[in-house]
GROMACS .gro file of C-alpha atoms in nm:
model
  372
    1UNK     CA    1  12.120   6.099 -13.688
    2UNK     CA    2  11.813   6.242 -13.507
    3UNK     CA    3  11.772   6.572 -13.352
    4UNK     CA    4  11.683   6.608 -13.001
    5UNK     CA    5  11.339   6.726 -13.075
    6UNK     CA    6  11.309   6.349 -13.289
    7UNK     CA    7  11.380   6.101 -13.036
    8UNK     CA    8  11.089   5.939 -12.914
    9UNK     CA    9  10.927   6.058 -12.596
   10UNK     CA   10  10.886   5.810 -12.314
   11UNK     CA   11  10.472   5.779 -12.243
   12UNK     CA   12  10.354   5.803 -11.870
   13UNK     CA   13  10.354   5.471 -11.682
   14UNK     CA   14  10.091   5.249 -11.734
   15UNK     CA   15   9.842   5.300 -11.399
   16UNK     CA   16   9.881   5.053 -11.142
   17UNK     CA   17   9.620   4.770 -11.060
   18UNK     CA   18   9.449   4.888 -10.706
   19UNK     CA   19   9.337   4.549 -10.548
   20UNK     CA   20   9.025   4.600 -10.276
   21UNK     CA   21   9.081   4.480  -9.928
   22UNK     CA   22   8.890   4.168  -9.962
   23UNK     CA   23   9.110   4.028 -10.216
   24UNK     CA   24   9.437   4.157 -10.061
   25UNK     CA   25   9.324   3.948  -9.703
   26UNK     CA   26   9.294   3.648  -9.941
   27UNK     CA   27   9.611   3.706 -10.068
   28UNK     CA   28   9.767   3.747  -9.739
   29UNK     CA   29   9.565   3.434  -9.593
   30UNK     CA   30   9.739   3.245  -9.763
   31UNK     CA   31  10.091   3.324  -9.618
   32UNK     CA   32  10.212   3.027  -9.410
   33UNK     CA   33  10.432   3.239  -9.157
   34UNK     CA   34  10.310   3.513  -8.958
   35UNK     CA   35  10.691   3.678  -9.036
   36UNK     CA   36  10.599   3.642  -9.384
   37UNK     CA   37  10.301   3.820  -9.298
   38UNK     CA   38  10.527   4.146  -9.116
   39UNK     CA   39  10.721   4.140  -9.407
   40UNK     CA   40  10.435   4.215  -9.637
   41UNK     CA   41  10.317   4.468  -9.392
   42UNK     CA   42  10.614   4.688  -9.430
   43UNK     CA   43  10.591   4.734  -9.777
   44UNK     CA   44  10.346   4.992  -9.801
   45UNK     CA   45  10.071   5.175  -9.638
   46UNK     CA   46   9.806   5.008  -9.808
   47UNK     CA   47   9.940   4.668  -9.671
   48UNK     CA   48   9.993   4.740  -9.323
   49UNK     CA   49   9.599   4.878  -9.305
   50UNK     CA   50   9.486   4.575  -9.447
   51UNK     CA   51   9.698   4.385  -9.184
   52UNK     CA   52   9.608   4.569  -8.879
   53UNK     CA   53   9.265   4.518  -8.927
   54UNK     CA   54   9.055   4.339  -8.673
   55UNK     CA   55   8.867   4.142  -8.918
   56UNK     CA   56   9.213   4.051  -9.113
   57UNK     CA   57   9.364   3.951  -8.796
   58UNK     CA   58   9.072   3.762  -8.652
   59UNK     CA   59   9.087   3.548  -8.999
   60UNK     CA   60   9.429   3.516  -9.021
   61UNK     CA   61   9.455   3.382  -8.625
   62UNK     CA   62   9.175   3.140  -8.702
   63UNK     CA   63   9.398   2.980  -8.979
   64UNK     CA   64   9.744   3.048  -8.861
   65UNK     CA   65   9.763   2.938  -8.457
   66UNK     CA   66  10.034   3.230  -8.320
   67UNK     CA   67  10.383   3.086  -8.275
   68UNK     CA   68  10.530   2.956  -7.946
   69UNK     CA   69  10.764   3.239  -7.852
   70UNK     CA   70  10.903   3.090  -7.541
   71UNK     CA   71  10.742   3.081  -7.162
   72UNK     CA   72  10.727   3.224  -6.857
   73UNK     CA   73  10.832   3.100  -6.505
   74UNK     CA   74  10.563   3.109  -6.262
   75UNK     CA   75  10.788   3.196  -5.935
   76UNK     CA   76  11.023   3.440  -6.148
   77UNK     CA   77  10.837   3.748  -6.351
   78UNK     CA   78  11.131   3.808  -6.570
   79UNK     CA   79  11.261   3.477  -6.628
   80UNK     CA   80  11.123   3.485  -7.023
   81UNK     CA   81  11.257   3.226  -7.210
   82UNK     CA   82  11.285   3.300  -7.568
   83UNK     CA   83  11.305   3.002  -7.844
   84UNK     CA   84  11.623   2.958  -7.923
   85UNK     CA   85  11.778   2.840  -8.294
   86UNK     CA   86  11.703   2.618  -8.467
   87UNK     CA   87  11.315   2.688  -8.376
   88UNK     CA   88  11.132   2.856  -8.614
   89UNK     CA   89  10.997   3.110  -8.370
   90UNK     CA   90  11.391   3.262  -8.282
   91UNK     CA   91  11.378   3.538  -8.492
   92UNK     CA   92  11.058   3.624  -8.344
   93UNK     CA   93  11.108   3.558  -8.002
   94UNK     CA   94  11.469   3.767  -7.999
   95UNK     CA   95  11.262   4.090  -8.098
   96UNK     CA   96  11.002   3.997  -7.843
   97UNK     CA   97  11.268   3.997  -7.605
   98UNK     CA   98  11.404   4.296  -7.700
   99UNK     CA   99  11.066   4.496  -7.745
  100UNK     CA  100  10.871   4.353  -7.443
  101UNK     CA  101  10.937   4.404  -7.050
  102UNK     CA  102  10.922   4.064  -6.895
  103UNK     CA  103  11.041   4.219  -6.602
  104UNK     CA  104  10.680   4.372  -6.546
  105UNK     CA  105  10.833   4.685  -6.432
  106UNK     CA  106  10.562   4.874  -6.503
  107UNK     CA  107  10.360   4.734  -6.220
  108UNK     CA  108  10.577   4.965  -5.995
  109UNK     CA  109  10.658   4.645  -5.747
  110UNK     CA  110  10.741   4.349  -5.978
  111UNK     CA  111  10.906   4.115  -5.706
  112UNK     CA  112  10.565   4.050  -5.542
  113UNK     CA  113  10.414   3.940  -5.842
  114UNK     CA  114  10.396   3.563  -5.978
  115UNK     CA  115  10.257   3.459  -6.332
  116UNK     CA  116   9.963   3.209  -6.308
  117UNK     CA  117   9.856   3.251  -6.667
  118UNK     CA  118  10.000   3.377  -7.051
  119UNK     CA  119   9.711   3.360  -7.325
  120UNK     CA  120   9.662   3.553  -7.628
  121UNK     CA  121   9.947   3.730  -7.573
  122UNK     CA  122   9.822   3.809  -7.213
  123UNK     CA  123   9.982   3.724  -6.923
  124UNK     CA  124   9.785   3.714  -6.559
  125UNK     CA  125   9.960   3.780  -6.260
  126UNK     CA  126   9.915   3.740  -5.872
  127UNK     CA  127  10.007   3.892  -5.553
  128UNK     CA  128   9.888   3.756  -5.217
  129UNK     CA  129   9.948   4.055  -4.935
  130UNK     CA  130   9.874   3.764  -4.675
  131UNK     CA  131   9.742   3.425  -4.606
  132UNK     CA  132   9.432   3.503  -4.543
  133UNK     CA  133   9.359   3.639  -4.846
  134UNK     CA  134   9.177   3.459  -5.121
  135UNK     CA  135   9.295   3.681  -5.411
  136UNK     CA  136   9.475   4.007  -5.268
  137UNK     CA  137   9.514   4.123  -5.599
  138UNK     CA  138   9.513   3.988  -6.005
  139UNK     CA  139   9.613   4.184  -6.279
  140UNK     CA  140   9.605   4.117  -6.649
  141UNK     CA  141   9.954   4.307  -6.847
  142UNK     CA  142  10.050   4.295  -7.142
  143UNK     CA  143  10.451   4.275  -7.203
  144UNK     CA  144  10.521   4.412  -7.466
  145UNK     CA  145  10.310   4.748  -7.475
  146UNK     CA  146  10.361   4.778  -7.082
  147UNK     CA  147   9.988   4.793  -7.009
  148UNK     CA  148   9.789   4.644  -6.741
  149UNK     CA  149   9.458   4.635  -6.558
  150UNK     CA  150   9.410   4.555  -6.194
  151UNK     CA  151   9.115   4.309  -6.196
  152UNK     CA  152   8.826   4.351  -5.908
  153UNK     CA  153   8.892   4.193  -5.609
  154UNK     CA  154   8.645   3.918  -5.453
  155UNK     CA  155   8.362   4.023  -5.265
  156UNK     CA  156   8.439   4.002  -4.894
  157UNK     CA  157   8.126   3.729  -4.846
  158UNK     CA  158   8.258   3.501  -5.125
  159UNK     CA  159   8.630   3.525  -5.018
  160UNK     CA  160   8.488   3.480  -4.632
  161UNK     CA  161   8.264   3.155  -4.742
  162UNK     CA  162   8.603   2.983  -4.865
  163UNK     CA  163   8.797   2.770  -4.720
  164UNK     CA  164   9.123   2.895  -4.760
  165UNK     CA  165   9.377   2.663  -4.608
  166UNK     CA  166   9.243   2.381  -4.768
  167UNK     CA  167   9.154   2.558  -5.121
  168UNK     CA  168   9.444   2.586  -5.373
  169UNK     CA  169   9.312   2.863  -5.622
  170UNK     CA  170   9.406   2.832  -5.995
  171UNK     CA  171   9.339   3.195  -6.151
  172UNK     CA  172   9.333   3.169  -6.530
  173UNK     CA  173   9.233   3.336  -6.844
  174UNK     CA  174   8.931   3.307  -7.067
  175UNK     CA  175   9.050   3.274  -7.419
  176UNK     CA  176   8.990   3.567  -7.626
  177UNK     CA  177   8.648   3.475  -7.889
  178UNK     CA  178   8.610   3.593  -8.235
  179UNK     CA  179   8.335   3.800  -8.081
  180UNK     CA  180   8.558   3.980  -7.790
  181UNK     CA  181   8.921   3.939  -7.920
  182UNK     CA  182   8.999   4.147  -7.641
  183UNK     CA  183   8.838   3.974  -7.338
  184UNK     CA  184   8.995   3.999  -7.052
  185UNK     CA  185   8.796   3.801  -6.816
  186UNK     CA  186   8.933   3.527  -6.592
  187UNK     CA  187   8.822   3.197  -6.381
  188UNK     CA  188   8.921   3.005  -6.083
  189UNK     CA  189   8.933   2.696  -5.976
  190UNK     CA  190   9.030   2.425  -5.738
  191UNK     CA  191   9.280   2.198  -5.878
  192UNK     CA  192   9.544   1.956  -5.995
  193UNK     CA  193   9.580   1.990  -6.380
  194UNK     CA  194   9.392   2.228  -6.643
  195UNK     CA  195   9.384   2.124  -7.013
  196UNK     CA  196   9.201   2.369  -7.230
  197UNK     CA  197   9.063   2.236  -7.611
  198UNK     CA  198   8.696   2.353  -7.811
  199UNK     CA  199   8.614   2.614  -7.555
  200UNK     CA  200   8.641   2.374  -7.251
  201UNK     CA  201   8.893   2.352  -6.949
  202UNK     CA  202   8.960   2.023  -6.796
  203UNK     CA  203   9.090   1.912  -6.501
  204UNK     CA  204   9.175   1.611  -6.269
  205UNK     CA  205   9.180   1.630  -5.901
  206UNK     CA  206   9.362   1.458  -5.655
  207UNK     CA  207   9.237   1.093  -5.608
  208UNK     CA  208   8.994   1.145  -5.915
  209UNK     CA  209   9.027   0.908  -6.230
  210UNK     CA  210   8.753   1.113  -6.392
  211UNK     CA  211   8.756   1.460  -6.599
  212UNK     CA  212   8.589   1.750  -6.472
  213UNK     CA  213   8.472   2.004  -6.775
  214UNK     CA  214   8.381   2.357  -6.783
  215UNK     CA  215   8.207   2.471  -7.082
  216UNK     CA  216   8.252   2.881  -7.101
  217UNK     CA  217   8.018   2.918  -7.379
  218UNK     CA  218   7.752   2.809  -7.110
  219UNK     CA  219   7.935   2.827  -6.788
  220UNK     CA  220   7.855   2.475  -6.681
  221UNK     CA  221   8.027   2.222  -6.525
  222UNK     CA  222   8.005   1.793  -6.673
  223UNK     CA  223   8.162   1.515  -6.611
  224UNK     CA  224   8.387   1.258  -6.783
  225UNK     CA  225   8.391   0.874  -6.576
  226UNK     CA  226   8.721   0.716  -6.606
  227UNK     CA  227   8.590   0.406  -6.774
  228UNK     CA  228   8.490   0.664  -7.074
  229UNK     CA  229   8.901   0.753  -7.117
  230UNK     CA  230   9.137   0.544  -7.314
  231UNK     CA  231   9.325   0.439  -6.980
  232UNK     CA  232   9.264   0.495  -6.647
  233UNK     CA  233   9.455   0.750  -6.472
  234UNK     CA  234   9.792   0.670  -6.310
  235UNK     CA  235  10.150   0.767  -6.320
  236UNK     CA  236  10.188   0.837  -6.677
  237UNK     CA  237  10.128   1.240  -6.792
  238UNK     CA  238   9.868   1.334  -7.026
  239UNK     CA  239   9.706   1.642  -7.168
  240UNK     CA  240   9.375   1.742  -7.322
  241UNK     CA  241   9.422   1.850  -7.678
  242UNK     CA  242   9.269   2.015  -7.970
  243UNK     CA  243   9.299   1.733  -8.275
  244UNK     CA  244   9.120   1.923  -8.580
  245UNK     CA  245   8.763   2.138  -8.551
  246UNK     CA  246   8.550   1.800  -8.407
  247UNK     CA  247   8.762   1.619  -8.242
  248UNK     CA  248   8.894   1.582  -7.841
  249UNK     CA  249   9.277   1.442  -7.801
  250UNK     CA  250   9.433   1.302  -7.517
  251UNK     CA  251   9.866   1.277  -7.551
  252UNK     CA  252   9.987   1.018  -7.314
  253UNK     CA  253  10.380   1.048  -7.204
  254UNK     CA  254  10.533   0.733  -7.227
  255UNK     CA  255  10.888   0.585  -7.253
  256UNK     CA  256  11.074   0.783  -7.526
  257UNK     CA  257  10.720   0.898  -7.697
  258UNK     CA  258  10.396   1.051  -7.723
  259UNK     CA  259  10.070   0.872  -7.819
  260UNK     CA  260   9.786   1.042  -7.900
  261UNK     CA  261   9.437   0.908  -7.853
  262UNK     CA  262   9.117   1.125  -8.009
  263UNK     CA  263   8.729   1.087  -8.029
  264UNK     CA  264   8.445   1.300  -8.236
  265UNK     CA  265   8.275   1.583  -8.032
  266UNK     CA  266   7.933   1.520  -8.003
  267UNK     CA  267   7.598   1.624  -7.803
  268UNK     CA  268   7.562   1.370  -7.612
  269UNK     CA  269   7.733   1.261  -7.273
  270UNK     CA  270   7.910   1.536  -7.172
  271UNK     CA  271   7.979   1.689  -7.570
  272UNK     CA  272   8.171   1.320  -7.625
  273UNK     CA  273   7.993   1.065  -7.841
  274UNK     CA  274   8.012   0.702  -7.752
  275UNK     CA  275   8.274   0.542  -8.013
  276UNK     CA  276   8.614   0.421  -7.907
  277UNK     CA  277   8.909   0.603  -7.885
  278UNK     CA  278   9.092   0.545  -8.163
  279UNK     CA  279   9.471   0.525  -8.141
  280UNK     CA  280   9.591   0.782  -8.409
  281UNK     CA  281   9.972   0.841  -8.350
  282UNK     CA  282  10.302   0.739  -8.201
  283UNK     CA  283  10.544   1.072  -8.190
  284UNK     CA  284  10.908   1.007  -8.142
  285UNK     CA  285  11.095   1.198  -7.882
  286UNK     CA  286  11.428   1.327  -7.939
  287UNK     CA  287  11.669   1.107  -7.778
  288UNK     CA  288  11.898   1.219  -7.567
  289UNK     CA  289  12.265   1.083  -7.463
  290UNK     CA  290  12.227   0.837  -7.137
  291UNK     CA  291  12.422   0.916  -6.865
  292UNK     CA  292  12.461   0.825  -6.491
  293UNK     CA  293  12.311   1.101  -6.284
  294UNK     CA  294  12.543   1.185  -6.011
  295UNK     CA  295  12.215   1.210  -5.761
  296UNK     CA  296  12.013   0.940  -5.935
  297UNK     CA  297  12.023   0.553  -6.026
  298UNK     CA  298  11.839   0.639  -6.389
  299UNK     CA  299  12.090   0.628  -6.687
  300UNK     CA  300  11.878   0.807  -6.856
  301UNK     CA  301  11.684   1.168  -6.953
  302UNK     CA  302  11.340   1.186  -6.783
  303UNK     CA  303  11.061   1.364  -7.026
  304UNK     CA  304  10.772   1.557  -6.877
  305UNK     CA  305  10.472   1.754  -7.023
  306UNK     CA  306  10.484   2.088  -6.899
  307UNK     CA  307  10.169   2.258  -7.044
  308UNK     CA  308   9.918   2.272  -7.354
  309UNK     CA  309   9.808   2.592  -7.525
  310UNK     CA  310   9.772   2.760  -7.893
  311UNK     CA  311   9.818   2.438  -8.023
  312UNK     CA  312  10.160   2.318  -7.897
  313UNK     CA  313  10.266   2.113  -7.629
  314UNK     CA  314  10.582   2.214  -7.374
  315UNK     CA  315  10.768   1.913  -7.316
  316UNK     CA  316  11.105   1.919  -7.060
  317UNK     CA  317  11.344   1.647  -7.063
  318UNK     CA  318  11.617   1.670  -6.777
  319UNK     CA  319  11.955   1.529  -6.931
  320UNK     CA  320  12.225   1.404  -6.709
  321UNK     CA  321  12.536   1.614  -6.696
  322UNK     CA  322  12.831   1.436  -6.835
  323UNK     CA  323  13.067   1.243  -6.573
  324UNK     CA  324  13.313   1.549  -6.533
  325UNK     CA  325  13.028   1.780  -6.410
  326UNK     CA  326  12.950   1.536  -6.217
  327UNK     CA  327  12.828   1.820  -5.926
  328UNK     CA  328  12.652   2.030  -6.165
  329UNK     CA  329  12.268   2.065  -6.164
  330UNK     CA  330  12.178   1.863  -6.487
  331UNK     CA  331  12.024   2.072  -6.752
  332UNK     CA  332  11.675   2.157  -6.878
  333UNK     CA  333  11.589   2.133  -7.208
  334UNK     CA  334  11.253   2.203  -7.361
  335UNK     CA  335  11.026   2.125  -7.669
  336UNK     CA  336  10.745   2.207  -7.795
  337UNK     CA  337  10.529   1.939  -8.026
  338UNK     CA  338  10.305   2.120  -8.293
  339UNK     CA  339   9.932   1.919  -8.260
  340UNK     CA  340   9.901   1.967  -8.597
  341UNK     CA  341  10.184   1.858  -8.778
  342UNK     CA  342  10.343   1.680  -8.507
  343UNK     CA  343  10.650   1.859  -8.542
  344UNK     CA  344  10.891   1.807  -8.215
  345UNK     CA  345  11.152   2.116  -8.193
  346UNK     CA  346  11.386   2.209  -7.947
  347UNK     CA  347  11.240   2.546  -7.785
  348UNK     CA  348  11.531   2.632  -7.522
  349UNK     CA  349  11.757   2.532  -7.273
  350UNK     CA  350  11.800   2.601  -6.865
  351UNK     CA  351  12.057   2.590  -6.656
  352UNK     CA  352  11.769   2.568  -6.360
  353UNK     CA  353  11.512   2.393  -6.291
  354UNK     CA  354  11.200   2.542  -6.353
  355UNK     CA  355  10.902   2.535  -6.139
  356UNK     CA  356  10.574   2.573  -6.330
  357UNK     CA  357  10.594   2.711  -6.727
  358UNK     CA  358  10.335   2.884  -6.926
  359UNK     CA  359  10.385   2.906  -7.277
  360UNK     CA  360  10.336   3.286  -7.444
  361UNK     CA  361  10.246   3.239  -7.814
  362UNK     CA  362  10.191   3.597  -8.019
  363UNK     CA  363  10.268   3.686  -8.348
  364UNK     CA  364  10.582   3.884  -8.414
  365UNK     CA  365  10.591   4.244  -8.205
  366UNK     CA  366  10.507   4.465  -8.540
  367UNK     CA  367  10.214   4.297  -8.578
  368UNK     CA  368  10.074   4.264  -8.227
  369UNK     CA  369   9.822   4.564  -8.137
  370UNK     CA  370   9.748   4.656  -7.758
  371UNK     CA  371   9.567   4.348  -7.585
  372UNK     CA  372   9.435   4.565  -7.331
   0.00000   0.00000   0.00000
């Protein structure tokens, strides 16, 4: 048997591999969830600097849209939403919820306040002191670090050259650019309904067929005829969507589903080239269990598009109640529709209905920095 002094001495461990940054982001890149991503963030120091960094993040966003964490009424700061299970996004949106104030306390007099906007994890709100005010006063918070910044009101010749009781005003946020993640500028605008895709909002006016386009990267306004769109405006919903890096989408709401109509960006007439539409899809919606409406002939559930943004449509189909709640407001529920996989998942439900939604996409609270 060996002595003490014979047994074989254990040698020091073997040095560990130190990765640079650069290959550590590609690493991370490749992560398909941005919880994945927190996850990897908490393991070490090393990680979470490589995480937090602007560049990181700026590559990682361009990739990897943010996930749909819920939305926000526009009458009722406070009234957050969160995505419910089975969504992907619960786990997320249950520690926004917990982490954020949605209340918008921190603005000292939240009641006066209503939410026109939520981008980038930005949310732009607006209090009119009286009617003859054009904008009495627009701030830009941010809910889950409890920051805001009150936004410069109009110049008393601009606001005086409106017309203001014929001039709805639509107050809305620039997307943030790779150059200025951080931009907090905003636009107005008369109108009806905004669609933003490639840098562009659209809208359509009352009595209008055509689309009206702003370009921010130049500031200038163009024009799309109705006998350039797949079908002339009527009853039926659309939106203005994203469909890959070159191409325009339009989603049509019909009976039960979702077609979705796309064209190649181009230079000429108005950024659209000349080809057809081409018909690419038919979504499914979820169907849902026809029943009589105690205040309505329809047997059954009416679908509706609520909004567009990071890459998801908001859907909300009103259900009937069943025939022994027969004097109970029929529920709400809503969806959202991934653009790029076409993936149609059940978001949330409400008890009330909801006037005006905006949906708030951000990745997961530990890795969203101060937007302002």
């Amino acid at each position: 048997m060996s002595s003490p002094a014979e047994l074989p001495v254990a040698g020091a461990p073997a040095s560990q591999t130190v990765f640079p940054d650069e290959i550590l982001e590609d690493i991370f890149l490749r992560l398909d969830a941005a919880a994945d991503l927190a996850r990897s963030s908490a393991a070490c120091t090393t990680f979470r600097r490589v995480v937090s960094g602007r560049r990181f993040r700026r590559r990682f966003r361009s990739l990897h849209p943010p996930p749909v964490l819920g939305f926000l009424k526009f009458y009722a700061p406070g009234a957050f939403h969160p995505a419910e299970r089975p969504h992907r996004s619960a786990p997320a949106a249950r520690a926004l919820a917990r982490a954020a104030d949605f209340s918008f306390s921190f603005l000292g007099d939240p009641d006066d306040w209503r939410v026109c906007d939520a981008r980038d994890g930005r949310v732009l709100l607006y209090r009119c002191v009286d009617s003859t005010a054009a904008f009495a006063d627009l701030r830009v918070a941010d809910p889950l670090h409890r920051r805001y910044i009150q936004l410069p009101p109009i110049p008393d010749d601009l606001a005086d050259a409106t017309d203001k009781e014929n001039v709805e005003f639509d107050p809305f946020l620039d997307p943030a650019t790779d150059e200025e993640e951080n931009d907090l500028s905003f636009r107005d605008c008369n109108k009806f309904e905004r669609h933003y895709a490639h840098s562009c909002f659209y809208w359509r006016f009352w009595g209008a067929g055509s689309l009206f386009i702003l370009d921010t990267r130049e500031m200038k306004f163009s024009v799309i005829d109705h006998d350039q769109l797949p079908i002339k405006y009527g009853r039926q919903q659309q939106a203005i969507v994203e469909v890959g890096e070159d191409r325009l989408g339009i989603v049509i709401l019909g009976d039960g589903v979702l077609e979705l109509y796309s064209k190649t960006l181009g230079n000429k007439n108005n950024g659209i080239n000349t080809e057809e539409w081409q018909h690419d899809k038919i979504i499914l919606l979820p169907r849902m269990e026809p029943t009589q409406r105690p205040w309505s002939k329809r047997t059954h559930a009416y679908w509706s598009i609520q909004g567009a943004a990071e890459g998801h449509l908001l859907l909300r189909v009103i259900s009937p109640n069943p025939p022994k709640i027969r004097s109970a407001t029929p529920r709400s529920h809503y969806f959202t529709v991934d653009l790029k996989t076409f993936l149609v998942e059940r978001l949330c439900m409400s008890k009330r209905y909801v006037t005006g939604a905006h949906l708030y996409a951000s990745f997961p609270p530990s890795l969203s920095p101060p937007t302002i």
